[in-house]
Amino acid sequence: MDYSEMKPCEVRELIRQGKITHQTSGMCNGFAQGNLLILPKAQAYDFLLFTQRNPKPCPILEVGDVGSRLVKRMADNADIATDIPKYRIWKYGELVDEVTDISSLWQDDFVYFLIGCSFSFESELLAADVPVRHIEEGKNVPMYMTNIETQPAGIFHGKTVVSMRPMKPEYVIKAISVTASMPRVHGAPIHIGDPAAIGIADIHKPDFGDSVTIHEGEIPVFWCCGVTPQSAVMSAKPPLAISHAPGHMFITDVKNTLLKD
Amino acid sequence: MDYSEMKPCEVRELIRQGKITHQTSGMCNGFAQGNLLILPKAQAYDFLLFTQRNPKPCPILEVGDVGSRLVKRMADNADIATDIPKYRIWKYGELVDEVTDISSLWQDDFVYFLIGCSFSFESELLAADVPVRHIEEGKNVPMYMTNIETQPAGIFHGKTVVSMRPMKPEYVIKAISVTASMPRVHGAPIHIGDPAAIGIADIHKPDFGDSVTIHEGEIPVFWCCGVTPQSAVMSAKPPLAISHAPGHMFITDVKNTLLKD
């Protein structure tokens, strides 16, 4: 089944019916996908402030009203409790379960946060003829814990997680220029070159995702990553949090090109 | 006394001592100034979400930790309760007092919000040889209530307030380009041309500030304005809020050019 040319509302309907429970990479070409974090209102202020202080790893696309499952701004007729293929349940910072629907878990005090995803800028990199290695190799992007502290806010703190794409110098220049114009999906890189400078001991052993080939003469380019909120949840240990499972994103009705603002 | 070439920390010290109680326009050339809103924690979540949903009128420069008067990110050694020349006290949406120091009013549950100010982009417009009429005429910028609804968040809602600068078409193009690169100080204009299209009945009768000359062939250019939060306070009527008095801003240690990101 090829989901790349389907409309976001059609794919969300299949997800809602439980017919899609796998990763959303490559679905609905050109449309932005989003990371999810859900917290009770009691922790929502601290997390909203955390995103304000850390806009590169946590660029907000939409925050729901308290208790509302409805997505208003990034999609029409979407339900955040059913329209993601796989969710993760976190208790006191520990991953305790993975489920495909959270309707029965929904609470009147829940607030959802939709956060920009690098899938959006990757499609713009490809459009600018910048090759993206993990896509060429059919892998998940390599992601690393760094020694870069986030700006703490209330209970939330922790290190920044980055994703890495290796490329030749001429592509580095183009990639910086393209992504700098997309602050709502992580923006410009946070580091280029030496992995050790940001606390990465072995570039071939990512903490999340897959290792990719780095050719002679290529520079590793590091972007802030939407896994950072999950890292902050692990550090803050709130009683309850719900996230998407990595790669199982919310598909919006908004085109990637519209996130250039 | 010429404050334009003084350092921000020097001027803040004079303000703290009560030696400056007037407007800060033109002080500390090149350094960003900020709008202020202070709310008790009980209303802070709604307002933080309001700024997230309305980044053009309410671009956040810094949010304080609960109860903290200390400015950490935008200045060194600054006290938000003493370092602004004039404050306004709002009760249930009504302006009840103006004072020059709020130390005695400070509460352990207060959260301050510093919000970007058009003073920053005006200095960049002048640097790009775009003439700014109200500066030429020695007046305050004209500001207007519009019919553009803000995106509501919790108790906060209301119309967007805009500032207006008239200019020739060739300058309009340059002004849009310059300000689009400064999203933390209101960014690109929200409207150009016909005032009636955004609910302004008479361009010569601003709701705040002064009327300025508009020459034949000039286009009025409208930017979102940092007075919008005060408009939202008037609509939301929280029990207590404190703002700066218009034009009496917080002077940061951050250069305007560094807000281009």
XYZ file of C-alpha atoms in Angstrom:
522
model
C 0.000 0.000 0.000
C 1.382 3.393 -1.021
C 0.330 6.095 1.404
C 2.616 8.780 -0.047
C 0.005 10.251 -2.397
C -2.962 9.929 -0.041
C -4.519 12.941 1.693
C -3.764 13.450 5.402
C -7.469 13.080 6.329
C -7.625 9.712 4.503
C -4.553 8.341 6.282
C -5.744 9.676 9.662
C -9.042 7.841 9.091
C -7.157 4.548 8.489
C -5.075 5.184 11.624
C -8.249 5.933 13.616
C -9.772 2.640 12.449
C -6.650 0.779 13.589
C -5.733 -0.184 9.999
C -2.354 1.609 10.186
C -0.266 0.979 13.316
C 3.218 1.366 11.803
C 5.577 4.295 11.190
C 4.341 7.305 9.199
C 7.613 8.178 7.442
C 6.938 8.894 3.762
C 3.153 9.174 4.150
C 1.217 12.095 2.624
C 4.059 13.651 0.657
C 4.571 17.341 1.354
C 2.464 17.510 4.522
C 4.031 18.258 7.910
C 4.081 15.598 10.620
C 4.293 16.324 14.325
C 5.696 14.912 17.587
C 3.234 14.544 20.463
C 3.432 15.076 24.212
C 0.382 14.995 26.494
C 0.533 16.120 30.134
C -2.037 16.853 32.833
C -2.651 20.610 33.320
C -0.655 20.476 36.584
C 2.565 19.948 34.579
C 1.511 21.822 31.416
C 2.732 25.283 32.461
C 6.240 24.034 33.176
C 6.364 22.186 29.848
C 4.970 25.116 27.841
C 7.663 27.319 29.396
C 10.247 24.610 28.613
C 9.251 24.768 24.924
C 9.403 28.581 24.994
C 12.935 28.462 26.412
C 14.029 25.653 24.067
C 12.431 26.479 20.721
C 15.018 24.615 18.620
C 14.426 21.123 20.083
C 10.766 21.878 20.976
C 9.199 24.086 18.260
C 5.474 24.173 19.053
C 3.020 23.637 16.198
C -0.117 23.620 18.374
C -1.165 23.377 22.027
C -4.652 22.052 22.770
C -7.150 23.669 25.117
C -7.360 21.949 28.510
C -9.267 18.658 28.136
C -9.723 19.001 24.371
C -8.786 16.132 22.017
C -9.628 18.240 18.977
C -6.841 19.509 16.717
C -7.937 22.970 15.566
C -5.067 24.720 13.853
C -2.898 22.052 12.222
C -5.715 19.810 10.933
C -9.462 19.682 10.338
C -11.549 17.070 12.097
C -8.665 15.290 13.828
C -8.711 13.590 17.231
C -5.370 13.546 19.024
C -6.455 10.487 21.073
C -7.045 8.219 18.053
C -5.209 9.648 15.034
C -1.649 8.581 15.875
C -0.601 4.981 15.038
C 1.196 4.274 18.286
C 1.401 6.017 21.670
C 3.777 5.589 24.596
C 2.600 5.813 28.212
C 5.112 7.221 30.723
C 4.734 7.001 34.508
C 7.250 8.841 36.717
C 9.619 9.029 33.743
C 9.470 5.293 32.940
C 8.018 3.920 29.718
C 5.284 1.530 30.918
C 3.183 0.747 27.842
C 2.611 1.210 24.103
C -0.951 1.432 22.753
C -2.660 2.380 19.476
C -5.534 4.415 20.962
C -5.728 6.500 24.143
C -9.473 7.285 24.149
C -10.036 5.207 27.276
C -7.114 6.922 29.050
C -8.171 10.474 28.242
C -8.564 12.856 31.214
C -10.430 16.163 31.445
C -7.202 17.851 32.561
C -5.036 16.654 29.631
C -3.216 19.184 27.448
C -1.610 18.050 24.190
C 1.483 19.592 22.607
C 2.198 19.063 18.891
C 5.874 19.690 18.142
C 7.563 20.164 14.758
C 9.383 17.208 13.202
C 12.463 16.950 11.004
C 10.470 14.966 8.408
C 9.326 18.442 7.258
C 12.774 19.853 6.617
C 14.026 16.625 5.050
C 11.493 16.950 2.249
C 12.736 20.515 1.703
C 16.380 19.303 1.696
C 15.529 16.734 -0.986
C 13.672 19.419 -2.961
C 16.904 21.483 -2.853
C 18.858 18.445 -4.154
C 20.608 17.872 -0.816
C 20.928 14.074 -0.436
C 19.766 12.649 2.916
C 21.811 9.562 3.803
C 19.411 7.640 6.058
C 16.670 7.975 3.445
C 19.072 6.702 0.730
C 19.954 3.768 2.990
C 16.350 3.060 4.026
C 17.109 3.591 7.710
C 15.832 5.637 10.634
C 17.821 8.857 11.246
C 20.658 8.450 13.808
C 19.966 10.364 17.066
C 22.327 11.090 19.982
C 22.203 12.348 23.551
C 24.573 15.349 23.785
C 26.181 17.301 26.616
C 24.178 20.398 25.613
C 21.937 21.290 28.554
C 18.436 22.483 27.772
C 17.256 25.644 29.532
C 15.341 24.258 32.526
C 11.747 25.340 33.250
C 10.027 24.221 36.446
C 10.385 20.428 36.710
C 11.636 19.984 33.141
C 15.341 19.799 32.331
C 17.858 17.462 30.689
C 20.256 17.192 27.780
C 19.430 18.054 24.188
C 18.905 15.160 21.767
C 20.165 15.739 18.205
C 19.714 14.031 14.852
C 22.648 13.747 12.417
C 22.910 13.829 8.633
C 26.386 13.554 7.014
C 27.036 15.500 3.808
C 29.693 17.160 1.649
C 30.644 20.769 2.497
C 28.728 22.267 -0.451
C 25.568 20.548 0.771
C 26.203 21.692 4.358
C 25.969 25.290 3.198
C 22.715 24.631 1.323
C 21.262 22.576 4.194
C 21.941 25.357 6.730
C 20.326 27.925 4.466
C 17.228 25.754 3.811
C 16.621 24.762 7.433
C 17.372 28.223 8.890
C 14.197 29.380 7.141
C 12.121 26.710 8.948
C 12.263 27.601 12.683
C 9.016 25.727 13.370
C 10.704 22.433 12.465
C 13.979 22.778 14.442
C 15.530 25.514 12.250
C 19.260 25.717 11.488
C 21.690 23.046 12.761
C 22.985 23.349 16.338
C 26.456 21.994 15.457
C 28.555 20.869 12.490
C 31.708 18.758 12.521
C 33.415 17.219 15.569
C 30.934 14.952 17.424
C 33.101 15.006 20.586
C 32.586 18.775 20.898
C 28.947 18.143 21.852
C 29.606 15.040 23.942
C 29.089 12.297 21.350
C 31.683 9.585 22.012
C 31.091 7.389 18.941
C 29.261 8.713 15.887
C 28.678 5.104 14.749
C 26.736 4.243 17.921
C 23.619 6.443 17.992
C 21.489 6.411 21.147
C 18.294 6.170 19.089
C 17.648 5.220 15.434
C 20.217 3.651 13.099
C 23.890 4.190 12.271
C 24.470 5.495 8.728
C 27.487 5.531 6.395
C 29.752 8.608 6.591
C 31.976 8.941 3.525
C 35.480 10.464 3.441
C 35.245 14.260 3.246
C 31.724 14.455 4.622
C 30.811 16.654 7.600
C 28.292 15.427 10.162
C 25.524 18.012 10.592
C 23.531 18.002 13.838
C 20.001 19.324 14.305
C 18.016 19.586 17.534
C 15.606 16.677 17.694
C 11.962 16.272 18.727
C 12.965 13.359 20.981
C 14.274 15.995 23.440
C 10.806 16.352 25.096
C 10.840 12.597 25.874
C 14.319 13.057 27.371
C 12.902 15.912 29.493
C 10.043 13.645 30.641
C 12.581 10.990 31.668
C 14.451 13.645 33.707
C 11.391 15.376 35.207
C 9.532 12.139 36.052
C 5.972 13.553 36.016
C 3.335 11.103 37.390
C 1.837 10.639 33.902
C 2.773 11.607 30.342
C 1.811 10.272 26.920
C 3.924 10.650 23.776
C 3.869 9.265 20.244
C 6.107 6.243 19.647
C 9.218 7.314 17.684
C 8.439 7.586 13.961
C 4.688 7.170 14.579
C 3.727 10.788 14.053
C 0.619 12.938 13.784
C 0.033 13.848 10.118
C -1.197 17.435 9.745
C -3.143 19.143 6.958
C -0.423 21.815 6.708
C 2.146 21.714 3.909
C 5.815 21.731 4.906
C 6.404 24.797 2.749
C 3.898 26.738 4.902
C 6.136 26.170 7.946
C 8.644 28.573 6.380
C 7.742 31.673 8.297
C 21.264 64.499 29.410
C 22.039 62.191 26.475
C 21.312 58.579 27.337
C 21.741 57.279 23.774
C 25.416 56.359 24.181
C 25.160 55.029 27.744
C 25.349 51.336 28.571
C 22.087 49.550 29.463
C 23.378 48.685 32.969
C 24.158 52.374 33.614
C 20.712 53.550 32.541
C 19.006 50.740 34.482
C 20.925 51.882 37.594
C 19.604 55.455 37.144
C 16.078 54.079 36.677
C 16.479 51.919 39.807
C 17.530 54.990 41.802
C 14.437 56.865 40.598
C 16.543 59.364 38.613
C 14.892 58.436 35.304
C 11.076 58.187 35.324
C 10.388 59.227 31.718
C 10.170 57.392 28.383
C 13.117 55.249 27.242
C 12.831 55.891 23.486
C 16.295 56.587 22.052
C 18.190 55.361 25.121
C 21.142 52.949 24.785
C 21.442 52.969 20.991
C 21.395 49.525 19.429
C 20.130 47.634 22.475
C 16.723 45.955 22.479
C 13.967 47.236 24.747
C 11.050 45.146 25.976
C 7.380 45.380 26.924
C 6.412 44.010 30.352
C 3.451 42.068 31.693
C 3.361 40.554 35.187
C 0.635 38.128 36.279
C 0.130 35.825 39.257
C 0.907 32.156 38.463
C -2.842 31.388 38.412
C -3.195 33.370 35.158
C 0.317 32.769 33.790
C -0.453 29.533 31.904
C -3.280 31.130 29.949
C -1.119 34.132 29.082
C 1.900 32.027 28.089
C -0.374 30.031 25.768
C -1.816 33.326 24.461
C 1.706 34.458 23.498
C 2.398 31.070 21.867
C -0.761 31.379 19.760
C -0.139 35.063 18.960
C 3.604 35.329 18.351
C 3.380 38.395 16.101
C 1.796 40.776 18.651
C 3.342 38.947 21.650
C 6.870 37.732 20.771
C 8.378 36.519 24.041
C 11.918 37.611 24.905
C 11.974 36.056 28.395
C 9.627 34.572 30.992
C 10.724 34.687 34.628
C 10.636 31.770 37.021
C 7.697 31.887 39.456
C 8.354 34.528 42.118
C 11.672 35.638 40.613
C 12.357 39.345 39.959
C 15.709 38.529 38.397
C 16.198 38.915 34.630
C 18.496 36.069 33.578
C 18.615 35.835 29.800
C 18.089 39.334 28.413
C 20.218 41.217 30.973
C 22.793 40.765 33.725
C 22.011 41.919 37.241
C 18.600 43.415 36.450
C 15.555 43.563 38.742
C 12.224 43.617 36.929
C 10.547 45.258 39.958
C 12.773 48.364 39.962
C 14.434 48.714 36.539
C 11.510 50.106 34.522
C 10.799 53.866 34.772
C 7.035 53.587 35.117
C 4.626 50.711 35.793
C 0.871 50.422 35.415
C -1.268 48.506 37.932
C -4.376 46.814 36.512
C -7.218 45.389 38.633
C -9.988 43.427 36.898
C -8.937 44.958 33.567
C -9.037 48.556 34.836
C -5.963 50.779 35.072
C -5.881 51.805 38.754
C -2.420 53.291 39.332
C 0.963 54.259 37.874
C 4.103 53.822 40.006
C 7.873 53.934 39.480
C 8.783 50.906 41.635
C 6.820 47.729 42.388
C 9.124 46.199 45.042
C 6.505 46.660 47.754
C 3.815 45.067 45.577
C 5.844 42.003 44.608
C 4.244 38.600 45.312
C 5.836 35.158 45.555
C 3.496 33.908 42.824
C 4.331 36.633 40.260
C 5.577 35.672 36.787
C 6.987 38.349 34.474
C 6.835 38.283 30.681
C 9.240 40.408 28.629
C 7.893 40.956 25.120
C 9.711 42.269 22.040
C 9.264 45.921 21.073
C 9.180 47.715 17.722
C 11.947 50.090 18.924
C 14.266 47.216 17.894
C 13.139 46.963 14.297
C 12.952 50.748 13.894
C 16.674 51.020 14.484
C 17.183 48.342 11.813
C 14.865 50.203 9.407
C 16.908 53.388 9.888
C 20.104 51.392 9.380
C 18.641 50.217 6.038
C 17.890 53.858 5.097
C 14.128 53.415 5.480
C 12.802 56.713 6.902
C 10.497 56.391 9.931
C 7.953 59.216 9.947
C 7.113 59.505 13.658
C 10.819 59.666 14.504
C 11.303 62.395 11.859
C 8.381 64.301 13.379
C 9.462 63.727 16.997
C 6.215 61.946 17.867
C 5.080 58.660 19.406
C 4.180 55.993 16.813
C 0.451 55.925 15.911
C -1.317 52.784 17.190
C -4.794 51.474 16.371
C -7.295 48.896 17.592
C -8.173 46.648 14.613
C -10.913 44.129 13.859
C -8.290 41.335 13.742
C -9.158 38.876 16.504
C -6.278 37.356 18.448
C -6.320 33.576 18.908
C -7.890 33.181 22.353
C -6.200 31.128 25.104
C -8.003 30.470 28.375
C -9.237 33.806 29.739
C -7.217 35.924 27.296
C -8.736 37.232 24.051
C -9.366 40.510 22.246
C -8.483 42.455 19.136
C -4.971 42.951 17.792
C -3.386 46.380 18.267
C -1.156 47.571 15.398
C 1.375 50.348 14.898
C 1.579 52.204 11.566
C 4.441 53.711 9.589
C 3.679 55.359 6.210
C 6.278 55.070 3.447
C 6.844 55.037 -0.317
C 6.420 51.684 -2.143
C 10.174 51.121 -2.574
C 10.628 51.478 1.190
C 7.684 49.164 1.869
C 9.516 46.366 0.086
C 12.710 47.005 2.064
C 10.821 47.358 5.370
C 9.035 44.022 4.873
C 12.303 42.293 4.091
C 14.119 43.799 7.119
C 11.369 43.102 9.664
C 10.541 39.603 8.340
C 13.983 38.591 9.592
C 13.157 39.782 13.139
C 10.303 37.528 14.375
C 11.198 38.213 18.020
C 10.228 41.863 17.591
C 6.877 41.478 15.769
C 8.333 40.272 12.434
C 6.869 41.202 9.032
C 3.886 43.591 8.763
C 0.376 42.183 9.249
C -1.187 44.473 6.631
C -0.281 47.139 4.051
C -2.567 49.666 2.414
C -6.289 50.203 3.066
C -6.840 50.935 6.797
C -10.571 50.081 6.520
C -9.692 46.489 5.557
C -8.523 45.889 9.141
C -11.232 47.947 10.816
C -9.487 51.318 11.140
C -12.092 54.035 10.462
C -9.791 57.075 10.411
C -6.044 56.733 9.923
C -5.592 60.261 11.305
C -7.188 59.344 14.650
C -4.984 56.671 16.265
C -6.289 54.983 19.437
C -2.877 55.336 21.121
C 0.163 57.496 20.334
C 0.205 60.397 17.853
C -1.106 61.035 14.343
C 1.656 61.424 11.727
C 1.782 62.979 8.255
C 1.040 60.661 5.318
C 2.267 62.075 2.017
C 0.680 61.538 -1.433
C 1.791 58.173 -2.855
C 2.748 56.675 0.507
C 1.389 53.334 1.702
C 0.520 52.860 5.368
C 2.324 49.782 6.740
C 0.870 48.045 9.813
C 2.807 45.910 12.294
C 1.452 43.961 15.253
C 2.048 45.950 18.410
C 3.199 45.092 21.931
C 0.224 46.994 23.353
C -1.904 43.949 22.376
C -1.168 42.212 25.742
C -2.617 45.232 27.582
C -5.680 44.994 25.325
C -5.930 41.285 26.267
C -5.714 42.211 29.982
C -8.561 44.713 29.505
C -10.651 41.947 27.883
C -9.712 39.122 30.290
C -10.043 41.253 33.447
C -7.684 39.219 35.689
C -7.806 40.274 39.392
C -4.293 41.761 39.175
C -1.789 42.542 36.427
C 1.174 44.907 36.151
C 2.554 46.286 32.883
C 5.072 48.940 31.877
C 3.606 52.351 31.045
C 3.637 52.882 27.238
C 7.079 53.961 26.047
C 8.632 53.279 29.470
C 10.394 50.033 28.532
C 12.843 47.565 30.023
C 16.279 48.118 28.439
C 18.054 44.806 27.805
C 21.748 43.969 27.386
C 20.985 42.306 24.030
C 21.715 44.072 20.753
C 18.844 44.458 18.291
C 20.884 42.734 15.602
C 21.030 39.596 17.792
C 17.234 39.365 17.648
C 17.562 38.417 13.972
C 17.212 34.676 14.340
